[in-house]
Short mmCIF file of C-alpha atoms in Angstrom, two decimals:
data_model
loop_
_atom_site.label_atom_id
_atom_site.label_comp_id
_atom_site.label_asym_id
_atom_site.label_seq_id
_atom_site.Cartn_x
_atom_site.Cartn_y
_atom_site.Cartn_z
CA MET A 1 44.44 32.56 18.57
CA VAL A 2 41.99 33.40 21.28
CA ASP A 3 40.63 36.25 19.21
CA THR A 4 39.69 34.12 16.25
CA GLU A 5 37.87 31.67 18.44
CA GLN A 6 35.84 34.39 19.99
CA THR A 7 34.73 35.81 16.68
CA ASP A 8 33.87 32.42 15.30
CA ALA A 9 31.58 31.25 18.02
CA PRO A 10 28.58 33.56 17.67
CA SER A 11 28.66 33.74 13.87
CA GLU A 12 25.80 31.27 13.51
CA PRO A 13 22.46 32.70 14.52
CA GLN A 14 20.62 30.21 16.65
CA GLY A 15 17.09 29.08 15.95
CA ARG A 16 14.58 29.83 18.63
CA HIS A 17 13.47 27.11 20.92
CA VAL A 18 9.74 27.09 21.44
CA THR A 19 8.06 25.37 24.34
CA TYR A 20 5.04 23.32 23.42
CA CYS A 21 2.20 22.38 25.68
CA GLY A 22 2.54 18.90 27.11
CA VAL A 23 -1.18 18.28 26.91
CA CYS A 24 -2.39 19.56 23.55
CA THR A 25 1.07 19.96 21.85
CA LEU A 26 0.24 23.49 20.65
CA PRO A 27 2.32 26.48 21.67
CA PRO A 28 0.87 27.46 25.07
CA GLU A 29 -0.57 30.67 23.66
CA TYR A 30 -2.93 28.61 21.56
CA CYS A 31 -4.06 26.26 24.31
CA GLU A 32 -7.33 28.12 24.54
CA TYR A 33 -8.22 26.75 21.12
CA GLY A 34 -7.16 23.20 21.82
CA GLY A 35 -10.28 22.09 23.67
CA THR A 36 -8.48 20.93 26.82
CA VAL A 37 -7.91 24.37 28.29
CA LYS A 38 -8.23 23.39 31.93
CA LYS A 39 -5.69 20.61 31.72
CA CYS A 40 -3.31 22.72 29.67
CA GLN A 41 -3.45 25.45 32.28
CA ASP A 42 -2.63 23.02 35.06
CA TRP A 43 0.23 21.58 33.10
CA LEU A 44 1.70 24.95 32.21
CA GLN A 45 1.41 26.16 35.77
CA LYS A 46 3.42 23.22 36.95
CA ALA A 47 5.94 23.02 34.15
CA HIS A 48 6.58 26.62 33.14
CA ARG A 49 5.45 29.04 35.79
CA PRO A 50 6.75 32.24 34.11
CA LEU A 51 5.02 31.39 30.86
CA TYR A 52 1.83 30.62 32.70
CA ASP A 53 1.92 33.95 34.45
CA ARG A 54 2.48 35.75 31.19
CA ILE A 55 -0.30 34.06 29.26
CA TRP A 56 -2.99 33.54 31.84
CA SER A 57 -2.56 36.65 33.97
CA PRO A 58 -5.73 38.75 34.37
CA GLU A 59 -4.16 41.67 32.49
CA ALA A 60 -3.25 39.52 29.54
CA LEU A 61 -6.72 38.05 29.37
CA GLU A 62 -8.29 41.46 29.51
CA ALA A 63 -6.09 42.74 26.72
CA ALA A 64 -7.03 39.70 24.73
CA THR A 65 -10.74 40.24 24.98
CA ALA A 66 -10.75 44.03 24.79
CA SER A 67 -10.25 44.15 21.05
CA LEU A 68 -13.31 42.05 20.28
CA SER A 69 -16.88 43.27 20.30
CA VAL A 70 -19.11 41.92 23.07
CA GLU A 71 -21.07 39.85 20.63
CA ALA A 72 -18.00 38.29 19.07
CA GLN A 73 -16.69 37.52 22.53
CA LYS A 74 -19.86 35.72 23.41
CA ARG A 75 -19.75 33.71 20.26
CA ALA A 76 -16.12 32.80 20.81
CA ALA A 77 -16.82 31.78 24.38
CA LYS A 78 -19.73 29.63 23.29
CA ASP A 79 -17.61 28.00 20.65
CA ALA A 80 -14.81 27.32 23.10
CA GLN A 81 -17.28 25.80 25.51
CA LYS A 82 -18.65 23.55 22.83
CA LYS A 83 -15.21 22.43 21.87
CA ALA A 84 -14.24 21.71 25.44
CA ALA A 85 -17.43 19.74 25.96
CA GLN A 86 -16.72 17.78 22.84
CA ALA A 87 -13.21 16.94 23.92
CA GLU A 88 -14.44 15.91 27.32
CA LYS A 89 -17.13 13.73 25.84
CA ALA A 90 -14.68 12.01 23.55
CA GLU A 91 -12.38 11.33 26.46
CA GLN A 92 -15.23 10.00 28.55
CA LYS A 93 -16.29 7.76 25.73
CA GLN A 94 -12.80 6.42 25.34
CA ALA A 95 -12.56 5.71 29.06
CA ASP A 96 -15.95 4.04 29.02
CA ARG A 97 -15.02 1.89 26.12
CA MET A 98 -11.85 0.85 27.85
CA ALA A 99 -13.69 -0.02 31.04
CA ASN A 100 -16.32 -2.05 29.25
CA SER A 101 -14.36 -3.89 26.64
CA VAL A 102 -12.93 -7.28 27.35
CA ILE A 103 -9.83 -8.85 25.93
CA THR A 104 -10.45 -12.48 25.21
CA ILE A 105 -7.54 -14.88 25.14
CA LYS A 106 -8.76 -18.06 23.62
CA ARG A 107 -6.91 -21.33 23.56
CA VAL A 108 -8.00 -23.25 20.52
CA GLU A 109 -7.19 -26.89 20.13
CA ARG A 110 -5.85 -27.49 16.71
CA ASN A 111 -4.76 -31.08 16.73
CA LYS A 112 -4.96 -33.07 19.98
CA ARG A 113 -1.89 -31.78 21.74
CA LYS A 114 -1.32 -28.73 19.59
CA PHE A 115 -2.89 -25.36 20.31
CA VAL A 116 -3.11 -21.87 18.96
CA THR A 117 -3.96 -18.85 21.06
CA ALA A 118 -6.34 -16.26 19.67
CA VAL A 119 -6.38 -12.81 21.26
CA SER A 120 -9.25 -10.48 20.45
CA GLY A 121 -10.45 -7.15 21.75
CA LEU A 122 -7.07 -5.41 21.86
CA GLU A 123 -8.06 -2.66 19.46
CA ALA A 124 -10.43 -1.16 22.05
CA PHE A 125 -7.38 -0.14 24.06
CA GLY A 126 -5.94 1.82 21.21
CA LEU A 127 -3.29 -0.71 20.35
CA ASP A 128 -2.05 -1.37 16.88
CA LEU A 129 -2.75 -5.04 16.27
CA LYS A 130 0.04 -5.46 13.76
CA LYS A 131 2.61 -4.11 16.16
CA VAL A 132 1.33 -6.12 19.10
CA ALA A 133 1.38 -9.27 16.98
CA LYS A 134 5.00 -8.62 16.18
CA GLU A 135 5.73 -8.14 19.87
CA PHE A 136 4.08 -11.43 20.73
CA GLY A 137 6.06 -13.21 18.07
CA LYS A 138 9.28 -11.76 19.39
CA LYS A 139 8.48 -12.44 23.01
CA PHE A 140 7.36 -16.02 22.64
CA ALA A 141 9.48 -16.93 19.64
CA THR A 142 6.49 -18.28 17.77
CA GLY A 143 4.44 -17.40 14.74
CA SER A 144 2.04 -14.59 15.41
CA SER A 145 -0.29 -12.99 12.94
CA VAL A 146 -3.29 -10.76 12.57
CA THR A 147 -6.23 -12.62 11.06
CA LYS A 148 -9.72 -11.57 10.10
CA VAL A 149 -12.58 -13.04 12.07
CA PRO A 150 -15.68 -14.12 10.16
CA SER A 151 -17.84 -11.87 12.32
CA GLY A 152 -15.83 -8.85 11.18
CA GLY A 153 -12.89 -7.33 12.98
CA GLU A 154 -9.49 -8.84 13.55
CA GLU A 155 -7.70 -10.91 16.10
CA ILE A 156 -4.15 -11.97 16.77
CA VAL A 157 -3.38 -15.65 16.43
CA VAL A 158 -0.28 -16.91 18.19
CA GLN A 159 1.05 -20.39 17.58
CA GLY A 160 1.23 -22.58 20.64
CA ASP A 161 -0.46 -22.47 24.00
CA VAL A 162 0.76 -19.23 25.51
CA SER A 163 -2.47 -17.91 27.02
CA ASP A 164 -1.16 -17.40 30.54
CA GLU A 165 2.01 -15.80 29.33
CA ILE A 166 0.09 -13.45 27.09
CA GLU A 167 -2.04 -12.31 29.97
CA GLU A 168 1.01 -11.61 32.07
CA PHE A 169 2.79 -9.89 29.22
CA LEU A 170 -0.17 -7.66 28.43
CA LEU A 171 -0.60 -6.60 32.03
CA GLU A 172 3.04 -5.78 32.37
CA LYS A 173 3.57 -4.01 29.10
CA TYR A 174 0.35 -2.04 28.76
CA LYS A 175 -0.40 -0.64 32.17
CA ASP A 176 -3.77 0.83 31.25
CA ILE A 177 -5.38 -2.56 30.74
CA PRO A 178 -7.15 -3.58 33.95
CA GLU A 179 -6.66 -7.18 34.98
CA ASP A 180 -10.36 -7.85 35.29
CA ASN A 181 -10.86 -7.08 31.65
CA ILE A 182 -8.83 -10.02 30.44
CA GLU A 183 -10.70 -13.23 29.98
CA LEU A 184 -9.21 -16.62 29.40
CA VAL A 185 -11.29 -19.07 27.42
CA ASP A 186 -10.55 -22.67 26.66
CA ASP A 187 -12.05 -23.70 23.41
CA LYS A 188 -11.94 -27.46 23.02
CA LYS A 189 -13.34 -28.11 19.65
CA LYS A 190 -13.84 -31.79 19.03
CA LYS A 191 -14.86 -32.57 15.55
CA GLY A 192 -17.81 -34.70 16.55
CA ALA A 193 -19.08 -32.29 19.18
CA ALA A 194 -18.90 -29.29 16.90
CA ALA A 195 -20.96 -31.03 14.24
CA GLY A 196 -23.62 -32.20 16.67
CA MET B 27 -4.81 19.77 3.80
CA PHE B 28 -4.33 17.63 6.84
CA LYS B 29 -7.66 17.82 8.61
CA LYS B 30 -7.60 14.12 9.25
CA GLU B 31 -5.06 12.29 11.33
CA LEU B 32 -2.21 10.96 9.25
CA PRO B 33 -1.03 7.38 9.45
CA THR B 34 2.51 6.87 10.62
CA VAL B 35 4.69 5.93 7.70
CA PRO B 36 8.25 4.71 7.54
CA LYS B 37 11.03 7.18 6.92
CA SER B 38 13.49 6.73 4.10
CA LYS B 39 16.90 8.30 3.73
CA LEU B 40 17.43 10.66 0.85
CA LYS B 41 20.31 10.62 -1.57
CA SER B 42 22.77 13.38 -0.92
CA SER B 43 22.23 14.67 -4.46
CA VAL B 44 18.52 15.00 -3.81
CA GLN B 45 19.31 16.66 -0.55
CA ARG B 46 21.53 19.16 -2.33
CA SER B 47 18.88 20.05 -4.89
CA LEU B 48 16.30 20.43 -2.13
CA ARG B 49 18.58 22.81 -0.35
CA GLN B 50 18.90 24.79 -3.55
CA SER B 51 15.18 25.01 -4.18
CA LEU B 52 14.65 25.90 -0.57
CA LEU B 53 16.93 28.88 -0.94
CA THR B 54 15.25 30.02 -4.14
CA THR B 55 11.83 29.86 -2.53
CA TYR B 56 12.90 31.45 0.72
CA PRO B 57 15.94 33.66 0.08
CA LEU B 58 15.68 34.98 3.61
CA LEU B 59 16.70 31.59 4.95
CA ASN B 60 20.18 32.09 3.55
CA ARG B 61 21.47 33.10 6.95
CA TYR B 62 20.11 30.07 8.68
CA ILE B 63 20.52 27.39 6.06
CA ASP B 64 23.48 25.71 7.71
CA GLU B 65 21.50 25.39 10.87
CA ILE B 66 18.39 24.08 9.18
CA LEU B 67 20.12 21.76 6.76
CA PRO B 68 23.66 21.07 7.86
CA LYS B 69 25.74 19.76 4.98
CA LYS B 70 26.52 16.60 6.85
CA GLY B 71 23.09 15.79 8.21
CA SER B 72 21.13 13.06 6.52
CA LEU B 73 17.71 14.19 5.53
CA GLU B 74 14.84 11.72 5.62
CA ALA B 75 11.58 11.73 3.71
CA MET B 76 8.19 10.52 4.82
CA LYS B 77 5.67 9.67 2.11
CA LEU B 78 2.27 10.83 3.31
CA PRO B 79 -1.11 10.19 1.71
CA ASP B 80 -2.20 12.33 -1.26
CA ARG B 81 1.32 12.56 -2.64
CA TYR B 82 2.61 14.71 0.16
CA THR B 83 6.20 14.32 1.24
CA LEU B 84 7.51 15.51 4.57
CA TYR B 85 11.23 16.08 5.04
CA VAL B 86 12.59 15.26 8.44
CA LEU B 87 16.03 15.82 9.93
CA ASP B 88 16.90 14.10 13.21
CA SER B 89 13.21 13.61 14.01
CA GLN B 90 12.62 17.33 13.44
CA PRO B 91 10.08 18.02 10.73
CA LEU B 92 11.33 20.66 8.30
CA PHE B 93 9.40 20.92 5.07
CA PHE B 94 6.60 19.30 3.14
CA GLN B 95 5.41 19.46 -0.44
CA ILE B 96 3.04 17.86 -2.92
CA ASP B 97 4.92 16.04 -5.67
CA THR B 98 7.58 18.60 -6.53
CA ASP B 99 5.51 21.74 -5.96
CA THR B 100 6.53 24.61 -3.74
CA LEU B 101 8.22 23.61 -0.54
CA LEU B 102 6.23 24.67 2.49
CA PRO B 103 7.78 24.91 5.94
CA HIS B 104 6.44 22.83 8.79
CA LEU B 105 5.13 25.08 11.57
CA LYS B 106 7.76 23.84 13.98
CA LEU B 107 10.41 25.18 11.63
CA VAL B 108 8.55 28.48 11.34
CA HIS B 109 8.59 28.72 15.11
CA ARG B 110 12.33 28.20 15.11
CA PHE B 111 13.06 30.77 12.40
CA PRO B 112 10.16 33.19 12.27
CA ALA B 113 12.11 35.83 10.42
CA GLY B 114 12.82 33.56 7.46
CA PHE B 115 9.35 33.53 5.94
CA PRO B 116 7.05 36.26 4.63
CA SER B 117 4.01 36.54 6.82
CA ILE B 118 0.62 38.11 7.25
CA ARG B 119 -1.37 38.55 10.43
CA ILE B 120 -4.98 37.74 11.15
CA ASP B 121 -7.16 39.36 13.79
CA ARG B 122 -8.10 37.61 16.97
CA GLY B 123 -11.59 36.71 15.84
CA ALA B 124 -10.30 34.63 12.95
CA ILE B 125 -7.93 32.45 14.94
CA ARG B 126 -10.44 29.88 16.02
CA PHE B 127 -11.66 29.39 12.46
CA VAL B 128 -8.19 28.98 11.07
CA LEU B 129 -7.32 26.50 13.80
CA SER B 130 -10.28 24.37 12.86
CA GLY B 131 -9.13 24.23 9.27
CA ALA B 132 -11.36 26.81 7.62
CA THR B 133 -10.37 28.75 4.53
CA LEU B 134 -8.76 32.03 5.52
CA MET B 135 -11.00 34.85 4.30
CA ALA B 136 -10.03 38.43 3.55
CA PRO B 137 -11.96 40.20 6.37
CA GLY B 138 -9.74 38.49 8.93
CA LEU B 139 -6.81 40.35 7.38
CA THR B 140 -8.30 43.70 6.46
CA SER B 141 -9.77 44.45 9.89
CA ALA B 142 -7.99 46.47 12.55
CA GLY B 143 -6.26 43.45 14.06
CA GLY B 144 -5.06 42.05 10.75
CA ARG B 145 -1.85 42.99 8.98
CA LEU B 146 -1.36 42.83 5.26
CA PRO B 147 1.96 43.78 3.65
CA SER B 148 2.58 47.49 3.36
CA GLY B 149 4.25 47.27 -0.01
CA ALA B 150 6.67 49.99 0.99
CA GLY B 151 9.63 48.24 -0.57
CA GLY B 152 13.13 48.44 0.81
CA ASP B 153 14.64 45.60 2.80
CA GLU B 154 12.39 42.63 3.04
CA GLY B 155 11.25 42.02 6.57
CA MET B 156 8.81 43.17 9.15
CA ASP B 157 8.30 46.87 9.84
CA GLU B 158 7.43 48.30 13.22
CA GLU B 159 3.74 47.80 12.59
CA GLU B 160 4.37 44.09 11.98
CA ARG B 161 3.63 44.50 8.30
CA TRP B 162 5.73 42.68 5.73
CA THR B 163 7.43 45.23 3.49
CA ARG B 164 6.80 43.48 0.18
CA GLU B 165 3.46 42.79 -1.48
CA LEU B 166 3.04 39.06 -1.93
CA GLU B 167 1.91 37.48 -5.18
CA LYS B 168 -0.73 34.90 -5.84
CA GLY B 169 0.60 31.41 -5.29
CA GLU B 170 3.34 32.48 -2.92
CA PRO B 171 3.82 30.58 0.31
CA VAL B 172 3.01 32.62 3.37
CA VAL B 173 3.06 32.21 7.13
CA VAL B 174 -0.01 33.27 9.08
CA ARG B 175 0.55 34.88 12.43
CA ALA B 176 -2.17 35.95 14.83
CA GLU B 177 -3.01 39.12 16.69
CA GLY B 178 -1.66 39.08 20.23
CA LYS B 179 0.28 35.83 19.74
CA MET B 180 3.97 35.40 19.25
CA GLU B 181 3.98 32.18 17.30
CA ALA B 182 2.64 31.53 13.84
CA CYS B 183 -0.57 29.56 13.54
CA ALA B 184 -0.74 28.45 9.91
CA VAL B 185 1.17 28.11 6.65
CA GLY B 186 -0.30 28.06 3.18
CA LEU B 187 -0.27 29.25 -0.41
CA LEU B 188 -2.00 32.50 -1.30
CA VAL B 189 -4.87 32.09 -3.74
CA GLU B 190 -4.98 35.84 -4.15
CA GLY B 191 -2.20 38.42 -4.20
CA THR B 192 -2.12 40.62 -1.13
CA LYS B 193 -2.71 43.69 -3.23
CA GLU B 194 -5.95 42.31 -4.61
CA VAL B 195 -7.02 41.27 -1.13
CA LYS B 196 -6.68 44.86 0.01
CA GLU B 197 -8.71 46.12 -2.96
CA LYS B 198 -11.50 43.58 -2.77
CA GLY B 199 -11.66 43.01 0.96
CA LYS B 200 -13.55 39.74 0.65
CA GLY B 201 -13.23 36.21 -0.60
CA PRO B 202 -10.75 33.46 0.23
CA VAL B 203 -7.07 34.26 0.70
CA ILE B 204 -5.56 30.94 1.72
CA GLU B 205 -7.62 27.92 0.91
CA GLU B 206 -5.86 24.95 2.35
CA ALA B 207 -3.30 25.45 5.02
CA HIS B 208 -1.20 23.54 7.46
CA TYR B 209 -2.35 24.82 10.84
CA LEU B 210 -1.62 24.19 14.49
CA GLY B 211 -3.16 20.97 15.71
CA ASP B 212 -3.84 19.40 12.31
CA GLY B 213 -2.80 15.95 11.21
CA LEU B 214 0.64 17.03 10.04
CA TRP B 215 1.27 18.85 13.28
CA LYS B 216 0.33 15.82 15.30
CA LEU B 217 2.23 13.38 13.12
CA SER B 218 4.95 11.72 15.09
CA THR B 219 8.32 11.97 13.38
CA ASP B 220 10.36 9.82 15.73
#
């Protein structure tokens, strides 16, 4: 009985398990082409020391560059630099945009004591409006939808006055939204005032 | 093929009959996978399909991407599958200088294969596989799917269909070899399959 078990176990050849970089998702060997080389190196050093030593050791790097002509090396280096700069710039831009953009939570009076809450500016934080709208609806048990704004762009309209709750919810759920970037606005639109 | 980011699309379960026929066509396209097929596509597992733009379909098993195809054309392996079973697919090797072009989605041109660092099939015949020089032992035909490895790297970097047989590539030594490929870091690679 024991014999059969032993022969059965290794009959299936196992697929290899490949480690992927936690920063650029490529196999670590290809990190140098990913544009975020520095970060990838740091990550690999922390997460998989043996792999890091194998790929980024001086000998390995020398072997890698030896086969290319000097000119080709230069070109490759220039290209890599450009790519890295590009990636950095994009990241910077994203961070800038996040720091500068404001989420506006607007309480709109619909009918004396009835309100709707309009949230705009979420897309700057890389959130999917449709999904967030669904979340709001679930959380507050109200209608919540994505509507187009006349000035272009989209906003989420939630039924009922939930402006304070939305602020709290956003801060708790999406940690990368700074509190200062959320603005609460009370929009009392009286028919007479709006016309005049 | 997937230079742009792909939108996330819902997954749908496949009928077991469809799954069976897929398994069959997979084995006809890649006979070398015969040894691994039960690991790739267990008979019990439920395969899921993701409909991507431009009539591409990606087959996913337990959040692991396996294969993709246009309509019902040739099945192409996802690179993550190639990394798991590198011996199951015919491959060619490009030299180091070509890697950065391939990884930015350029057409793979013949000089990247014919140079000292590149490896085209030897055409020696015999058992299909890799010889000691890392050359595939069978000449590949036009239109065949092929995995692209890179000089000095262990893992494959791209997958595509040959637009020129490897024999002709050797004779001509120029022109495109693989026009549109699935490569590391493209939209399909980055697509989340959870």
